[in-house]
PDB file of C-alpha atoms in Angstrom:
ATOM      1  CA  MET A   1       3.552  13.134  -5.614  1.00  0.00           C
ATOM      2  CA  ASN A   2       6.010  15.945  -7.058  1.00  0.00           C
ATOM      3  CA  HIS A   3       4.303  18.578  -5.443  1.00  0.00           C
ATOM      4  CA  SER A   4       6.441  20.050  -2.564  1.00  0.00           C
ATOM      5  CA  SER A   5       3.639  20.445   0.138  1.00  0.00           C
ATOM      6  CA  ASN A   6       3.686  17.198   2.272  1.00  0.00           C
ATOM      7  CA  GLU A   7       0.057  17.947   3.118  1.00  0.00           C
ATOM      8  CA  VAL A   8      -0.683  17.834  -0.696  1.00  0.00           C
ATOM      9  CA  LYS A   9       0.960  14.468  -1.022  1.00  0.00           C
ATOM     10  CA  GLN A  10      -0.926  13.118   2.331  1.00  0.00           C
ATOM     11  CA  LEU A  11      -3.915  14.026   0.382  1.00  0.00           C
ATOM     12  CA  MET A  12      -3.032  12.379  -2.722  1.00  0.00           C
ATOM     13  CA  ALA A  13      -2.283   9.527  -1.168  1.00  0.00           C
ATOM     14  CA  ARG A  14      -5.305   9.535   1.195  1.00  0.00           C
ATOM     15  CA  ALA A  15      -7.473  10.001  -2.394  1.00  0.00           C
ATOM     16  CA  SER A  16      -5.888   7.190  -4.045  1.00  0.00           C
ATOM     17  CA  ALA A  17      -6.821   4.969  -1.153  1.00  0.00           C
ATOM     18  CA  MET A  18     -10.230   6.156  -1.082  1.00  0.00           C
ATOM     19  CA  LEU A  19     -10.068   5.336  -4.382  1.00  0.00           C
ATOM     20  CA  GLY A  20      -9.166   1.955  -4.415  1.00  0.00           C
ATOM     21  CA  ARG A  21     -11.577   1.070  -1.905  1.00  0.00           C
ATOM     22  CA  GLU A  22     -14.567   2.357  -3.069  1.00  0.00           C
ATOM     23  CA  ALA A  23     -14.204   2.675  -7.098  1.00  0.00           C
ATOM     24  CA  PRO A  24     -14.399  -0.162  -9.533  1.00  0.00           C
ATOM     25  CA  LEU A  25     -10.757   0.430 -10.873  1.00  0.00           C
ATOM     26  CA  GLU A  26     -11.437  -2.469 -13.454  1.00  0.00           C
ATOM     27  CA  ALA A  27     -13.499  -0.312 -15.468  1.00  0.00           C
ATOM     28  CA  CYS A  28     -11.589   2.841 -15.195  1.00  0.00           C
ATOM     29  CA  GLY A  29      -9.136   1.219 -17.711  1.00  0.00           C
ATOM     30  CA  GLY A  30      -5.208   1.188 -17.383  1.00  0.00           C
ATOM     31  CA  GLU A  31      -4.358   4.801 -18.089  1.00  0.00           C
ATOM     32  CA  LEU A  32      -5.428   5.547 -14.538  1.00  0.00           C
ATOM     33  CA  LEU A  33      -3.246   2.602 -13.171  1.00  0.00           C
ATOM     34  CA  ARG A  34      -0.217   3.645 -15.081  1.00  0.00           C
ATOM     35  CA  ALA A  35      -0.560   6.839 -13.699  1.00  0.00           C
ATOM     36  CA  LEU A  36      -1.115   6.108 -10.032  1.00  0.00           C
ATOM     37  CA  LEU A  37       1.114   3.400  -9.112  1.00  0.00           C
ATOM     38  CA  PRO A  38       4.184   4.448 -10.071  1.00  0.00           C
ATOM     39  CA  ALA A  39       3.368   8.025  -8.080  1.00  0.00           C
ATOM     40  CA  LEU A  40       2.462   6.080  -5.160  1.00  0.00           C
ATOM     41  CA  VAL A  41       5.539   4.115  -4.972  1.00  0.00           C
ATOM     42  CA  ASN A  42       7.487   7.450  -5.561  1.00  0.00           C
ATOM     43  CA  GLY A  43       5.458   8.278  -2.339  1.00  0.00           C
ATOM     44  CA  THR A  44       6.435   5.362  -0.454  1.00  0.00           C
ATOM     45  CA  LYS A  45      10.032   6.500  -0.570  1.00  0.00           C
ATOM     46  CA  GLU A  46       9.472   9.967   0.731  1.00  0.00           C
ATOM     47  CA  LYS A  47      11.280  11.386   4.016  1.00  0.00           C
ATOM     48  CA  ASN A  48       8.022  12.728   5.573  1.00  0.00           C
ATOM     49  CA  THR A  49       6.667   9.881   7.875  1.00  0.00           C
ATOM     50  CA  TYR A  50       3.045  10.421   7.006  1.00  0.00           C
ATOM     51  CA  VAL A  51       3.419  10.916   3.314  1.00  0.00           C
ATOM     52  CA  ARG A  52       5.058   7.092   2.988  1.00  0.00           C
ATOM     53  CA  ALA A  53       2.832   5.867   5.312  1.00  0.00           C
ATOM     54  CA  ASN A  54      -0.446   7.166   3.352  1.00  0.00           C
ATOM     55  CA  SER A  55       1.170   5.912   0.351  1.00  0.00           C
ATOM     56  CA  GLU A  56       1.701   3.023   1.487  1.00  0.00           C
ATOM     57  CA  LEU A  57      -2.079   2.368   2.810  1.00  0.00           C
ATOM     58  CA  ALA A  58      -2.792   3.565  -0.543  1.00  0.00           C
ATOM     59  CA  LEU A  59      -1.136   1.123  -2.623  1.00  0.00           C
ATOM     60  CA  ARG A  60      -2.709  -1.922  -0.563  1.00  0.00           C
ATOM     61  CA  ALA A  61      -6.123  -0.556  -1.097  1.00  0.00           C
ATOM     62  CA  VAL A  62      -5.857  -0.004  -5.063  1.00  0.00           C
ATOM     63  CA  LEU A  63      -3.832  -3.218  -5.654  1.00  0.00           C
ATOM     64  CA  ARG A  64      -6.619  -5.067  -2.965  1.00  0.00           C
ATOM     65  CA  LEU A  65      -3.519  -6.494  -1.126  1.00  0.00           C
ATOM     66  CA  PRO A  66      -3.393  -8.630   0.205  1.00  0.00           C
ATOM     67  CA  HIS A  67      -6.799 -10.128  -0.761  1.00  0.00           C
ATOM     68  CA  ASP A  68      -7.153 -10.368  -5.108  1.00  0.00           C
ATOM     69  CA  ASP A  69      -3.420 -11.188  -5.925  1.00  0.00           C
ATOM     70  CA  HIS A  70      -4.815 -11.830  -9.732  1.00  0.00           C
ATOM     71  CA  PHE A  71      -6.053  -7.513  -9.790  1.00  0.00           C
ATOM     72  CA  HIS A  72      -1.989  -7.134  -8.657  1.00  0.00           C
ATOM     73  CA  GLN A  73      -0.682  -9.025 -11.077  1.00  0.00           C
ATOM     74  CA  LYS A  74      -2.767  -7.513 -13.693  1.00  0.00           C
ATOM     75  CA  CYS A  75      -1.958  -3.924 -12.598  1.00  0.00           C
ATOM     76  CA  LEU A  76       1.755  -5.122 -12.999  1.00  0.00           C
ATOM     77  CA  LEU A  77       1.257  -5.855 -16.517  1.00  0.00           C
ATOM     78  CA  LEU A  78       0.107  -2.760 -17.189  1.00  0.00           C
ATOM     79  CA  LEU A  79       3.804  -1.148 -16.366  1.00  0.00           C
ATOM     80  CA  GLU A  80       6.995  -0.781 -17.755  1.00  0.00           C
ATOM     81  CA  GLU A  81       9.850  -3.077 -16.740  1.00  0.00           C
ATOM     82  CA  GLY A  82      11.640  -0.415 -14.354  1.00  0.00           C
ATOM     83  CA  ALA A  83       8.024   0.669 -12.671  1.00  0.00           C
ATOM     84  CA  ARG A  84       6.963  -2.854 -12.496  1.00  0.00           C
ATOM     85  CA  GLU A  85      10.334  -3.907 -10.584  1.00  0.00           C
ATOM     86  CA  ALA A  86       9.899  -0.736  -8.380  1.00  0.00           C
ATOM     87  CA  LEU A  87       6.261  -1.870  -7.385  1.00  0.00           C
ATOM     88  CA  SER A  88       7.002  -5.627  -6.755  1.00  0.00           C
ATOM     89  CA  ASP A  89       9.827  -4.014  -4.204  1.00  0.00           C
ATOM     90  CA  VAL A  90       7.515  -1.738  -2.178  1.00  0.00           C
ATOM     91  CA  VAL A  91       4.729  -4.523  -2.167  1.00  0.00           C
ATOM     92  CA  ALA A  92       6.974  -7.221  -0.932  1.00  0.00           C
ATOM     93  CA  ARG A  93       8.417  -4.674   1.745  1.00  0.00           C
ATOM     94  CA  VAL A  94       5.065  -3.554   2.501  1.00  0.00           C
ATOM     95  CA  LEU A  95       3.375  -6.860   2.375  1.00  0.00           C
ATOM     96  CA  ARG A  96       6.205  -8.540   4.819  1.00  0.00           C
ATOM     97  CA  ARG A  97       6.133  -5.758   7.722  1.00  0.00           C
ATOM     98  CA  ALA A  98       1.888  -5.966   7.761  1.00  0.00           C
ATOM     99  CA  HIS A  99       2.563  -9.544   7.839  1.00  0.00           C
ATOM    100  CA  GLY A 100       4.875  -9.062  10.609  1.00  0.00           C
ATOM    101  CA  ASP A 101       2.882  -6.755  12.260  1.00  0.00           C
ATOM    102  CA  ALA A 102      -0.562  -9.324  11.852  1.00  0.00           C
ATOM    103  CA  ARG A 103       2.016 -11.771  13.703  1.00  0.00           C
ATOM    104  CA  ASP A 104       3.348  -9.663  16.222  1.00  0.00           C
ATOM    105  CA  ALA A 105       0.206  -8.479  17.537  1.00  0.00           C
ATOM    106  CA  ARG A 106      -1.109 -12.281  17.512  1.00  0.00           C
ATOM    107  CA  ASP A 107       1.935 -12.884  19.828  1.00  0.00           C
ATOM    108  CA  ARG A 108       1.087 -10.169  22.080  1.00  0.00           C
ATOM    109  CA  ASP A 109      -2.222 -11.834  22.417  1.00  0.00           C
ATOM    110  CA  GLU A 110      -1.071 -15.232  23.047  1.00  0.00           C
ATOM    111  CA  ASP A 111       1.520 -13.475  25.450  1.00  0.00           C
ATOM    112  CA  LEU A 112      -1.553 -12.158  27.489  1.00  0.00           C
ATOM    113  CA  ASP A 113      -2.184 -14.245  30.816  1.00  0.00           C
ATOM    114  CA  CYS A 114      -5.583 -14.497  31.082  1.00  0.00           C
ATOM    115  CA  THR A 115      -5.544 -14.932  35.197  1.00  0.00           C
ATOM    116  CA  LEU A 116      -4.456 -11.673  35.218  1.00  0.00           C
ATOM    117  CA  LEU A 117      -7.986 -10.631  33.821  1.00  0.00           C
ATOM    118  CA  THR A 118     -10.081 -11.927  36.747  1.00  0.00           C
TER     119      THR A 118
END
């Protein structure tokens, strides 16, 4: 995430998301997560919308949010205090937004008048 190119940052976030979905991160050890999580947190603070969005999606995949809170808590314990607080803040913001988006989608579905479909 320290690279000057937004394309490289996007690729790093997308590769991290794939890693989070496909790899057994428990077996990889804490070193990978100690390096990856702060980098993704930094990505969520980027000005570029694609980098920020891809970093948020990658964090959700790597931390297995919201499905595996135990793994998320385990990851928090790997980090130092400052990194732990930054990650917690980002996770709260991302999950709140994701929850709000899901609620908005349900509201839109509920507002649909089925009589118009016949």
